[in-house]
XYZ file of C-alpha atoms in Angstrom:
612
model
C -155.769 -9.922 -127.413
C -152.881 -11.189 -126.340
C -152.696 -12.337 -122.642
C -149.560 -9.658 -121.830
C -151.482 -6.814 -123.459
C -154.548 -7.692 -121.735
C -153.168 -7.976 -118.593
C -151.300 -4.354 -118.883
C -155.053 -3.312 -119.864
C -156.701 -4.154 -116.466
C -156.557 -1.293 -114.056
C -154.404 -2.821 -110.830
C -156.198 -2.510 -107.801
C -154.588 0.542 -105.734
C -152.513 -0.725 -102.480
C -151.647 1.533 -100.283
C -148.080 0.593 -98.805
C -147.172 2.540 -95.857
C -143.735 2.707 -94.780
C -142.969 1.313 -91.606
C -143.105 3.248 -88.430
C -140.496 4.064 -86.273
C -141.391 4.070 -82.718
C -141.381 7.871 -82.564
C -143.699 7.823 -85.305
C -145.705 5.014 -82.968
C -145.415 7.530 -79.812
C -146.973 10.156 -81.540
C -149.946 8.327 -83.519
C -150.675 7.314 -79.747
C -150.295 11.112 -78.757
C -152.842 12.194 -81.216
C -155.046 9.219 -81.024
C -155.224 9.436 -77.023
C -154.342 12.751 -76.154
C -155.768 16.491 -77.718
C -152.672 17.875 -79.627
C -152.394 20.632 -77.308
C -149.048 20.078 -75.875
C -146.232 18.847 -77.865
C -143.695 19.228 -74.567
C -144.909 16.168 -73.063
C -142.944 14.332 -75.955
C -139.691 16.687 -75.309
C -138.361 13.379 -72.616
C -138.739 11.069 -75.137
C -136.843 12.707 -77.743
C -133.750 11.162 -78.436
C -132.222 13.061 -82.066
C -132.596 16.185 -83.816
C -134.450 14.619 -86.079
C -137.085 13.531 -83.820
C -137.316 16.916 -82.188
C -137.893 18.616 -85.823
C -140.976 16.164 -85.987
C -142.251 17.679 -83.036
C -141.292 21.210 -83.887
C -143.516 20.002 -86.933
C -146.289 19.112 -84.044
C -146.488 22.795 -82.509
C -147.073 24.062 -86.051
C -149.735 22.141 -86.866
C -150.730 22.922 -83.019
C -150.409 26.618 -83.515
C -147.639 26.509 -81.207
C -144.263 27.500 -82.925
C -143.872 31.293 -82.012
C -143.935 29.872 -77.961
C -141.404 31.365 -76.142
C -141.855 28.357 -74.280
C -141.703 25.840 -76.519
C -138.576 27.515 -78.074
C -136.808 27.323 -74.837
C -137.291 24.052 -74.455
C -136.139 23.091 -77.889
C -132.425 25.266 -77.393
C -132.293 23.373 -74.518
C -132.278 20.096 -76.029
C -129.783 21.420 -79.200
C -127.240 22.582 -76.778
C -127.485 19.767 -74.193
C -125.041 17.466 -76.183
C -124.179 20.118 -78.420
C -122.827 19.257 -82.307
C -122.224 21.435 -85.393
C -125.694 20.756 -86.867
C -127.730 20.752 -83.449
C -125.919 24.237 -83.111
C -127.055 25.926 -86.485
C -130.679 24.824 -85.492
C -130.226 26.640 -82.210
C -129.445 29.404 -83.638
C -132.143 29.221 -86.188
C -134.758 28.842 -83.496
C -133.102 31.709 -81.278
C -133.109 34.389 -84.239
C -136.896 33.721 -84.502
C -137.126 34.966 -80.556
C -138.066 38.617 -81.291
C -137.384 39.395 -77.400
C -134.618 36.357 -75.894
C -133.378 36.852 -72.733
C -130.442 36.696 -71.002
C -131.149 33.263 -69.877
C -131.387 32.061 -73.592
C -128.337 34.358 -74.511
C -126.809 31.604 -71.353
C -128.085 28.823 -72.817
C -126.794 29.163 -76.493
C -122.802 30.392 -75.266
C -122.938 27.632 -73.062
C -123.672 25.209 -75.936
C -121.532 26.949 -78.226
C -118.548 26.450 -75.402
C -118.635 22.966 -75.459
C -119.354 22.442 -79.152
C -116.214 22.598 -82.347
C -117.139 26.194 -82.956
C -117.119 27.557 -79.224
C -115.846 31.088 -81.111
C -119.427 31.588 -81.831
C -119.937 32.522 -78.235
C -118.415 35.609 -78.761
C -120.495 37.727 -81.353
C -123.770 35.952 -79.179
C -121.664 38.015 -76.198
C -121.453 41.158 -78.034
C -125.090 40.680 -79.178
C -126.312 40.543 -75.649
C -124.886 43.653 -74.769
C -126.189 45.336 -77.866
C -129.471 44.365 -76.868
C -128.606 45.864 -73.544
C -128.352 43.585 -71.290
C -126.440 43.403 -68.559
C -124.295 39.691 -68.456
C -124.920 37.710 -65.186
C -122.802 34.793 -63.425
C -123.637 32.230 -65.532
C -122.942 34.076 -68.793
C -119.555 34.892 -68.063
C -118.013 31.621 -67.270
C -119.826 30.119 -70.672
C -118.163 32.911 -72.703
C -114.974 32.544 -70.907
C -114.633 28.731 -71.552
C -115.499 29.297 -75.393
C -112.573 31.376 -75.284
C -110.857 28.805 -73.385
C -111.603 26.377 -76.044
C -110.741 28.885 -79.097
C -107.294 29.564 -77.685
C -108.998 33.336 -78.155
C -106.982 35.407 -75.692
C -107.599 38.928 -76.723
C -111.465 38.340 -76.645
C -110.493 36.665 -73.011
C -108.807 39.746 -71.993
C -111.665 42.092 -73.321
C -114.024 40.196 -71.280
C -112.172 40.059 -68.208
C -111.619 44.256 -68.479
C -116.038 44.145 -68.389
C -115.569 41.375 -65.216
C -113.447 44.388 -63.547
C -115.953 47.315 -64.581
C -119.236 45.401 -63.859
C -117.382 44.604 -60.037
C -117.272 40.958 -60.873
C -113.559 40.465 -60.437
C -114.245 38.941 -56.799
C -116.925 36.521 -58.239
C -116.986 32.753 -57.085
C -118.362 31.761 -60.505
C -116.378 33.931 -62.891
C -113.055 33.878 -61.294
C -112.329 30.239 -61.754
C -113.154 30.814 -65.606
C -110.826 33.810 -66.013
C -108.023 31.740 -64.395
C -108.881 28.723 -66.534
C -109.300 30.645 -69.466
C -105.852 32.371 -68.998
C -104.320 28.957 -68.626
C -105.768 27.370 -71.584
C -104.341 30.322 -73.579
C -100.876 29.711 -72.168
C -100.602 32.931 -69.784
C -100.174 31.018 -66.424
C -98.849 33.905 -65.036
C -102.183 36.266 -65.922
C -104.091 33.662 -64.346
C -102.038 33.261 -61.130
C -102.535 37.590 -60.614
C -106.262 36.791 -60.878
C -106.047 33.949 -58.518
C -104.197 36.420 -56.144
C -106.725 38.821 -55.955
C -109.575 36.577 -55.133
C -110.451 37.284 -51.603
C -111.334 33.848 -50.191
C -110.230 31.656 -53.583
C -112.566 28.392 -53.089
C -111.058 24.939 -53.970
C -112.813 25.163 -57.603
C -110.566 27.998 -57.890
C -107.412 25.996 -56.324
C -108.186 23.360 -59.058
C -108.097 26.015 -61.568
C -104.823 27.402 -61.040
C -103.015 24.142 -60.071
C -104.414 22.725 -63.125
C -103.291 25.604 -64.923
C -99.644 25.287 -63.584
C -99.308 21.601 -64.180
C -100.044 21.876 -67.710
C -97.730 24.359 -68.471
C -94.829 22.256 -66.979
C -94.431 24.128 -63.429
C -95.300 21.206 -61.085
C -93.293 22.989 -58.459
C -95.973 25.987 -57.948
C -98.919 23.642 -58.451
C -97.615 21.213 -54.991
C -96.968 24.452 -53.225
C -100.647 25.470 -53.634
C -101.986 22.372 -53.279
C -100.106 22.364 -49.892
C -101.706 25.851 -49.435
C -104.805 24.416 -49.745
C -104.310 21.643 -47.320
C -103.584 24.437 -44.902
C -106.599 26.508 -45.574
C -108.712 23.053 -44.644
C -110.433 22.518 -48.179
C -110.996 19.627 -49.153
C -109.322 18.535 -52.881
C -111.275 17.039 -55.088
C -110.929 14.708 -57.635
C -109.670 16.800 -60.327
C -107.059 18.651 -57.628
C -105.639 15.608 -57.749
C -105.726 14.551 -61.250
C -103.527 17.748 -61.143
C -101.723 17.199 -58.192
C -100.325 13.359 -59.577
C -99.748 14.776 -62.946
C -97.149 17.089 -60.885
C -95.469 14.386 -59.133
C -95.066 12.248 -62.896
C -93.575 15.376 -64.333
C -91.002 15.787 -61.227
C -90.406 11.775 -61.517
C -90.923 12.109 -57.326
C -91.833 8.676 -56.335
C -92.090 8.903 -52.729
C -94.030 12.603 -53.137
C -96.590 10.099 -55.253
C -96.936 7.343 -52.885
C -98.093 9.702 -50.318
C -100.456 11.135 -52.088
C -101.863 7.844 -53.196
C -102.239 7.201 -49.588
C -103.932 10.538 -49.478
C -106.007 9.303 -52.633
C -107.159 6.344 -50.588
C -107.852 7.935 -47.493
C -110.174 10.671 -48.974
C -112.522 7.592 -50.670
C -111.176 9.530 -54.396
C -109.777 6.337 -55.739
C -113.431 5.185 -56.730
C -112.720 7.667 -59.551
C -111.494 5.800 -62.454
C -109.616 8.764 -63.927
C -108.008 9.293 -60.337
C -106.762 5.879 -60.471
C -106.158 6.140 -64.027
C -103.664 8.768 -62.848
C -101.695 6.659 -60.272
C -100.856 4.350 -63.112
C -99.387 6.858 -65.413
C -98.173 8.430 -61.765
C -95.974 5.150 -60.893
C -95.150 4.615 -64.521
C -93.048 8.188 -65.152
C -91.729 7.646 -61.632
C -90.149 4.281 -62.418
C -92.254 1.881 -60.348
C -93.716 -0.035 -62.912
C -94.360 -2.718 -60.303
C -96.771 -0.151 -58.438
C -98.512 0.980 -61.658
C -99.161 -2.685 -61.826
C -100.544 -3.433 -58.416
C -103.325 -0.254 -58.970
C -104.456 -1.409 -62.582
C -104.901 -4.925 -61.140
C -106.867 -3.296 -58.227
C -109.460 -1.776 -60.770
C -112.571 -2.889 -60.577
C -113.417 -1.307 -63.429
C -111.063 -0.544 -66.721
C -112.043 1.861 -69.089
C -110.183 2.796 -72.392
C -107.803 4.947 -70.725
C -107.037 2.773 -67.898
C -105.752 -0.099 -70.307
C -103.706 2.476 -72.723
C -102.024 4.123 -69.298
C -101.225 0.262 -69.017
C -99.996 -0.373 -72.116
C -98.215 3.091 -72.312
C -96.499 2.447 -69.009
C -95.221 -1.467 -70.352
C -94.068 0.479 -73.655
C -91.830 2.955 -71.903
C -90.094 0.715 -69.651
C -88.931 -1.230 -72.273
C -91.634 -4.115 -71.678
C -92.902 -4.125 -75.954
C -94.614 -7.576 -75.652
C -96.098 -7.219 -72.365
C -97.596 -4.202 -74.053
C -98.902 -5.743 -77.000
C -100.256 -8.590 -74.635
C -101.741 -6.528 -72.298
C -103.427 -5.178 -75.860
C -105.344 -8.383 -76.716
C -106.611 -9.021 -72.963
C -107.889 -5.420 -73.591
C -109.619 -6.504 -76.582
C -111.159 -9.937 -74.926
C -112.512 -7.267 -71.795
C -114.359 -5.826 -75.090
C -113.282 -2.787 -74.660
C -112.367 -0.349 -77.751
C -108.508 0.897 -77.958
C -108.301 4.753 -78.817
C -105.981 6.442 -80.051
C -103.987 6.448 -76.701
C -103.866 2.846 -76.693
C -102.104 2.410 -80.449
C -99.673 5.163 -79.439
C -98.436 3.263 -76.847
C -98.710 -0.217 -79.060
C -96.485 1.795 -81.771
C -94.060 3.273 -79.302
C -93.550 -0.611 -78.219
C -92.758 -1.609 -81.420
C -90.809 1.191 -81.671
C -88.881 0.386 -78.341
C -88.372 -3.862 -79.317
C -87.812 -2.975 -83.319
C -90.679 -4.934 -83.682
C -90.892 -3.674 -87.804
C -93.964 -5.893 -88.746
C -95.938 -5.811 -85.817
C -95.737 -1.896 -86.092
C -97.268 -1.826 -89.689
C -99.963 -4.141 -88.542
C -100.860 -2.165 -85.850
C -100.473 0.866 -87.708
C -102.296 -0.236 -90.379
C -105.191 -1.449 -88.304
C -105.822 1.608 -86.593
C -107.981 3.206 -89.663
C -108.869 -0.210 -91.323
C -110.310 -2.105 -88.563
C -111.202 0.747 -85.605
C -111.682 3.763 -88.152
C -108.957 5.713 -85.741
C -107.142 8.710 -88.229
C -103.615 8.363 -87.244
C -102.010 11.733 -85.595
C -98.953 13.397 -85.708
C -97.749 11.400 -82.789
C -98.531 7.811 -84.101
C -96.598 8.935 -87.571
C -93.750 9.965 -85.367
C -93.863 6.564 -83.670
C -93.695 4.622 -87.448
C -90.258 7.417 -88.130
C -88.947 6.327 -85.014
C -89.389 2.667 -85.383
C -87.878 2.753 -89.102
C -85.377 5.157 -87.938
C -84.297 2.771 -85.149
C -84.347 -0.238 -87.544
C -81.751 1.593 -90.284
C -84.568 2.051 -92.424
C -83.586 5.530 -92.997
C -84.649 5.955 -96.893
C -87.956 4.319 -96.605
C -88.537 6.588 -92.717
C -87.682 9.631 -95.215
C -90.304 8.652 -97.854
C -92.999 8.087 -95.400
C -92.679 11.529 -93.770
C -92.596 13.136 -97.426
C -95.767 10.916 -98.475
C -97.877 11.929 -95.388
C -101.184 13.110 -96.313
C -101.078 16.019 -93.426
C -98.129 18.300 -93.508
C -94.986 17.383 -91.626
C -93.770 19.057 -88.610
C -90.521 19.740 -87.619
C -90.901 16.814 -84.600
C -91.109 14.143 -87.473
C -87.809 15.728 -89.410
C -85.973 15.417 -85.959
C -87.319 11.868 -85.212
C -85.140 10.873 -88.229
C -82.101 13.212 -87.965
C -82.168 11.284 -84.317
C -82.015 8.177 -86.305
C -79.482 9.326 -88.979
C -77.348 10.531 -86.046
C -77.911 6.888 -84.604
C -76.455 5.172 -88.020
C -74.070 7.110 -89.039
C -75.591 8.881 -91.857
C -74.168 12.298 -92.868
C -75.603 13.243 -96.213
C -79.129 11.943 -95.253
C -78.981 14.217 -92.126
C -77.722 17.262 -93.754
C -80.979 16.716 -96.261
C -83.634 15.898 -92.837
C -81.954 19.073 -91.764
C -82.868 21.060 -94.419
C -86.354 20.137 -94.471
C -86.594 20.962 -90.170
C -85.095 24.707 -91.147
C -87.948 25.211 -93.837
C -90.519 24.934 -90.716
C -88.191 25.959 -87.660
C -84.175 27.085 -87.145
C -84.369 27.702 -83.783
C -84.035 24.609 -81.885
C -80.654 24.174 -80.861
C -81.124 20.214 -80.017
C -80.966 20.083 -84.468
C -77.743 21.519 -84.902
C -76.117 20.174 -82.272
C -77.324 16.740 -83.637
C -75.806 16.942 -86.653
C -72.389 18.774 -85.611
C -71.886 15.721 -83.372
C -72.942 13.898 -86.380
C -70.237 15.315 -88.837
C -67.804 15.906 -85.952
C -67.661 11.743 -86.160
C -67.242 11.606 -89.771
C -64.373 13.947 -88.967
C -65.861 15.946 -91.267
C -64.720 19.299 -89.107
C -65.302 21.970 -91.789
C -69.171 21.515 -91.674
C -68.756 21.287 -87.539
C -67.620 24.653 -87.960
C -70.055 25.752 -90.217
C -72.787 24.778 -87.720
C -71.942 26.654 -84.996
C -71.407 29.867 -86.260
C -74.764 29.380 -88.266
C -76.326 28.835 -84.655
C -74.259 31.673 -83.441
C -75.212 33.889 -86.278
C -78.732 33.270 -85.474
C -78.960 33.281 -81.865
C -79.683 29.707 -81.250
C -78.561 27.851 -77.981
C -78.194 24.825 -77.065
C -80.389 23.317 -74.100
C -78.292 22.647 -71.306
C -78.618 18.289 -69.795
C -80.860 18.447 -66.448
C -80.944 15.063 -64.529
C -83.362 15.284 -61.037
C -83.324 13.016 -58.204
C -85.831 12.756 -55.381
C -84.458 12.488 -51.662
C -86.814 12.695 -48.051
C -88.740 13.954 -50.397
C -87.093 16.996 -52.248
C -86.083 17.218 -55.748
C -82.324 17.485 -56.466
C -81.176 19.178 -59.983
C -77.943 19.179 -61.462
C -76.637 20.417 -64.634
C -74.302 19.409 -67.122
C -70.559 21.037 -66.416
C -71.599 21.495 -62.969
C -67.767 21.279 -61.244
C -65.959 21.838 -64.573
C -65.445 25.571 -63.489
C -66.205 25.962 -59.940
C -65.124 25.319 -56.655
C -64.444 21.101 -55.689
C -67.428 19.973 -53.300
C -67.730 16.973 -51.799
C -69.990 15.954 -54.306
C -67.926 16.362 -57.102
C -64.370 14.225 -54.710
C -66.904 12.182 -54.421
C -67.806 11.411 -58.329
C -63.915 11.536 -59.208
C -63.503 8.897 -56.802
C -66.538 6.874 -57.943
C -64.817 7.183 -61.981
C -61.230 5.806 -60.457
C -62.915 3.236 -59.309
C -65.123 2.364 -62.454
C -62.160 2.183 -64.691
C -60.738 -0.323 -62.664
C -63.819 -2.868 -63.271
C -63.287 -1.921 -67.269
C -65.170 1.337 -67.415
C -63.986 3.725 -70.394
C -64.683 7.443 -70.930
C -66.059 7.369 -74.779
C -64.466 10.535 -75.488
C -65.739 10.845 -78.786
C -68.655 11.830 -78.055
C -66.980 15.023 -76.801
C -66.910 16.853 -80.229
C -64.373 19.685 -79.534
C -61.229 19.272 -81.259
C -59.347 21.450 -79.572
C -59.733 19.340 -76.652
C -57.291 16.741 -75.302
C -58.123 13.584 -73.980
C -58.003 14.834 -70.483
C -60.361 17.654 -71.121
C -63.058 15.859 -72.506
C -62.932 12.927 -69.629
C -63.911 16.098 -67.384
C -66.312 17.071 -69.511
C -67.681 13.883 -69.676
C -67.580 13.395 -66.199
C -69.781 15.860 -65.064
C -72.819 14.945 -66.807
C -76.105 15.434 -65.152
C -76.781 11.943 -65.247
C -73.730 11.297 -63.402
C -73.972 14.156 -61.029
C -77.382 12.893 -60.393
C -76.470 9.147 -59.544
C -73.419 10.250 -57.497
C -75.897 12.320 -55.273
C -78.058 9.310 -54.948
C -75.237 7.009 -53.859
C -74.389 9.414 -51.291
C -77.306 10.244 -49.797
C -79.658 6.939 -50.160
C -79.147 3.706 -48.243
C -77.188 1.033 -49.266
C -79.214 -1.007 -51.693
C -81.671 1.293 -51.996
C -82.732 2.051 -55.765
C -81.422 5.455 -57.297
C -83.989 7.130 -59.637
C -83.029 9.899 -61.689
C -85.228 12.360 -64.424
C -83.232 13.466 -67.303
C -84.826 16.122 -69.816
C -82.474 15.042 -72.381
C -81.730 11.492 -74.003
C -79.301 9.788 -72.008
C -76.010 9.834 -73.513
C -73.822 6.651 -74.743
C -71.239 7.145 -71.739
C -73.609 7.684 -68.976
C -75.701 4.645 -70.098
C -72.154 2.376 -70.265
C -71.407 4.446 -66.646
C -74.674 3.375 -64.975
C -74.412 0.006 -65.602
C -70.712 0.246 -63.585
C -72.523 1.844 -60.791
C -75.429 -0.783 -60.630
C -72.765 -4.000 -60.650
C -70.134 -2.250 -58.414
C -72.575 -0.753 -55.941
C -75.386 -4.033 -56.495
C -78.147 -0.938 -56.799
C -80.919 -0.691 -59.254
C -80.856 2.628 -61.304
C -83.877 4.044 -62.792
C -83.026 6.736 -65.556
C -85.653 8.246 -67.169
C -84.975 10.174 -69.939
C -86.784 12.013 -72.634
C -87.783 9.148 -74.761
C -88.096 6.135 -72.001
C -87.426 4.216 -68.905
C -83.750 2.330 -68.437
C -83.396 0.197 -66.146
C -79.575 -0.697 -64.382
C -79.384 -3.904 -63.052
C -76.096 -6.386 -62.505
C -74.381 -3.815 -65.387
C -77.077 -4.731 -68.123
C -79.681 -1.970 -68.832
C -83.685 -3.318 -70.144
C -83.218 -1.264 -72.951
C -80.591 -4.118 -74.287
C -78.706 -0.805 -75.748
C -81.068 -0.142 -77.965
C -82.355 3.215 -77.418
């Protein structure tokens, strides 16, 4: 026989090769080898995964144990602790085998469901609850409430608040916050303020919820006055009041409002909070004081991801693209992991400096080396840098390639840019595509009527103002702010074309004498009203907001001081040339913040280099 063959003939001796145990598996061999199997709990603190737990779900099976009410509990628990779409179905496998849960379980599974990706869940468990007849209690209210919260579900919000006001709950400590937080999150600030005025003795969880609420719907103004309120009532803020409460002062560009309340911040011990500190940098960064966002990051004892990319955010909008992009790779030797924060504000440098390449690498980099999926915001950083650069076609291919649909922010990034070089027939096609998704933003025709009124082509001008006329559109009017002894100054385009001479107003036709003398020209073609003369549109161009603003601030700040001003608009080509007058004539340093970054007037240059 040959050898092979003979070989193949001989039965192989059986070897048992057992897989190699994890040390779960090793934790319960020990269990069963030390211990009776009668109590599968005592592994419950040394379960670390679902999988795990299913293993010892397995264990009260083969223990008898599985129908436990007990046991059960104890298992929900652990699914909804750090709650995820497939520790959530196995909750609510395990809780439909409960012939009898109780409200406590009917708690425990909204609350997971609130803080999981599918907190609209919460809401048939609600309605399931009652139809068991239950009666909710104060801990199932404010779970339900936040999973509407998180589902932007204001009708279900509503319905539950109407049982909060028939079960006497609407004076509840527990619930009232969550009605007020859940009316914010759906964007009725004003619902939640009315249930914030009926609380008898509101409680300072309640004062975060409502100042919160107001800051991020844009209306710093009532969120200071309550925080003030607050003050006066003797509560003591808390962290996240003032996580609001600096959020306020950024948004209002109020410097000196910000310093005090980093003072405040200190003097309360809340600065040990990273996110609190966090805050002060993007604080000092939207009011202009870079140098003081410095000084706090430096101060950190400890940086986390955010605290770097508020760094890095707050180089890239003053204008400061390399000390961004260096402030990057120190990041990245501290070993700690960018996000998508951090490349936003790395692509909005490169955006800022034209740096082209260094935008694609970082771009690029995001999904190939830190598996980050780029966002609408990070594609509308790549438009803006190719828009900036003249790399109009190739900005307009990248939007149309996209593998997520484009919004109308992205179309207007490049009709921005088309406006910027001069490029007629490109804009009238970006404005096409920005109609197909939204016509009524007035900032989009007025774009491209300036746009065509410098072409001189007049006849499409036309066109575009009786189309925004026809459909009701209008145009949002230039707002510059100024802080001084602490209160916020606003002024409005035109303000003085059509009313009464104030002092003020002497005071800025004196300050434009005295500019033209040192070279200053109105650019009165950016005044697109051709029935206008010359001297018509030098008034109109006059009283811009920007201008009104600075004026103001030369009036009523010391000599020397610096002059900081908000605008919600982009600065226009004539204040920017203006401002840099004002900062050699007057030796002042002007901060204007507009809607897209920081400029800074020093000696008549601007750190923007004009390129903005």
């Amino acid at each position: 026989m040959h050898l092979f063959v003979a070989m193949a003939t001989v039965p192989s001796p059986v070897t048992s090769i057992s897989p190699p145990k994890s040390k779960f598996n090793e934790k319960i061999s020990r269990f069963e080898t030390l211990n009776p199997p009668q109590n599968p709990l005592s592994l419950l603190p040394k379960c670390t995964s679902l999988k795990e737990l299913k293993q010892i779900q397995a264990f009260t099976i083969k223990t008898h144990l599985q129908n436990d009410l007990n046991f059960l509990t104890k298992f929900i628990n652990f699914c909804t602790k750090n709650p995820t779409f497939t520790s959530m179905e196995y909750a609510h496998k395990l809780f439909d085998n409960i012939s009898q849960p109780d409200v406590v379980l009917f708690n425990t599974m909204a609350r997971g469901y609130s803080r999981s990706n599918t907190p609209i869940q919460a809401i048939p468990l609600f309605s399931q609850l009652l139809s068991f007849g239950f009666l909710p209690d104060d801990y199932t209210f404010p779970s339900v409430l936040k999973a509407c919260s998180s589902a932007k579900a204001l009708e279900e919000g509503k319905q539950i608040h109407c049982l909060v006001i028939k079960l006497g709950l609407n004076h509840n400590i527990y619930i009232c916050p969550s009605l007020i937080s859940m009316y914010t999150e759906c964007n009725d600030v004003d619902s939640a303020r009315r249930v914030f005025d009926k609380m008898l003795d509101p409680c300072v969880i309640s004062y975060n919820a409502i100042i919160t609420g107001y800051a991020k719907c844009s209306r710093p103004n009532e969120a200071l006055s309550l925080f003030r309120e607050l003050q006066v009532k003797s509560l003591k803020p808390t962290d996240v009041t003032m996580l609001s409460v600096l959020s306020c002062c950024a948004l209002l560009g109020a410097l000196d409002l910000g310093k005090w309340m980093h003072e405040y911040v200190k003097k309360n011990g809340l600065d040990k909070y990273i996110k609190v500190s966090t805050a002060l940098i993007d604080m000092y960064a939207k009011c202009g004081s870079l140098k003081d966002a410095i000084c706090v990051f430096e101060n950190m004892s400890i940086r986390d991801t955010p605290a770097w990319s508020a760094m890095i955010v707050a180089y890239a909008t003053h204008g400061k693209g390399y000390k961004a992009i260096e402030t990057f790779e120190e990041m990245r030797k501290a070993g700690v992991q960018p996000d998508e924060i951090t490349f936003l504000g790395l692509l909005y440098a490169c955006s800022h400096n034209g740096l082209v390449d260094e935008g694609w690498r970082f771009f690029s980099s995001m999904s190939d080396k830190y598996s980050i999926i780029p966002g609408i915001k990070h594609y509308g950083c790549m438009v803006d840098l190719l828009g900036r650069t003249g790399n109009l076609d190739e900005a307009y291919k990248f939007i149309d390639e996209l593998p997520i649909k484009p919004t109308p922010i992205l179309w207007r990034t490049l009709l921005a840019a088309c406006s910027s070089h001069g490029d007629v027939e490109l804009g009238k096609r970006v404005i096409e595509r920005i109609f197909e998704l939204d016509e009524s933003h007035g900032g989009d025709y007025v774009i491209l009527s300036n746009l065509c009124a410098r072409a001189g082509r007049w006849e499409d001008v036309d066109f575009l103002r009786k189309l925004m006329n026809d459909r009701g559109v209008v145009k949002v009017p230039g707002c510059s702010s100024i802080e001084v002894d602490n209160v916020v100054h606003e002024f409005f385009s035109g303000d003085g074309v059509n009313t009464v001479s104030t002092s003020l107003h002497k005071a800025l036709d004196e300050l434009m004498k005295e500019l033209k003398m040192v070279g200053y020209v109105p650019d009165t073609s950016l005044v697109f009203h051709a029935e206008m003369g010359e001297a018509e549109k030098e008034i109109s161009l006059r009283y811009h907001s920007e201008k009104l603003a600075i004026a103001y601030g030369l009036l009523n700040t010391p000599p020397g001081s610096t002059i900081r001003v908000v605008k919600n608009l982009r600065v226009c080509g004539d204040c920017h040339s203006a401002a840099k007058h004002i900062s050699q004539i007057f030796d002042r340093q002007i901060i204007l913040r507009d809607v897209q970054r920081f400029h800074h007037f020093r000696n008549g240059k601007c750190s923007c280099g004009d390129f903005w």
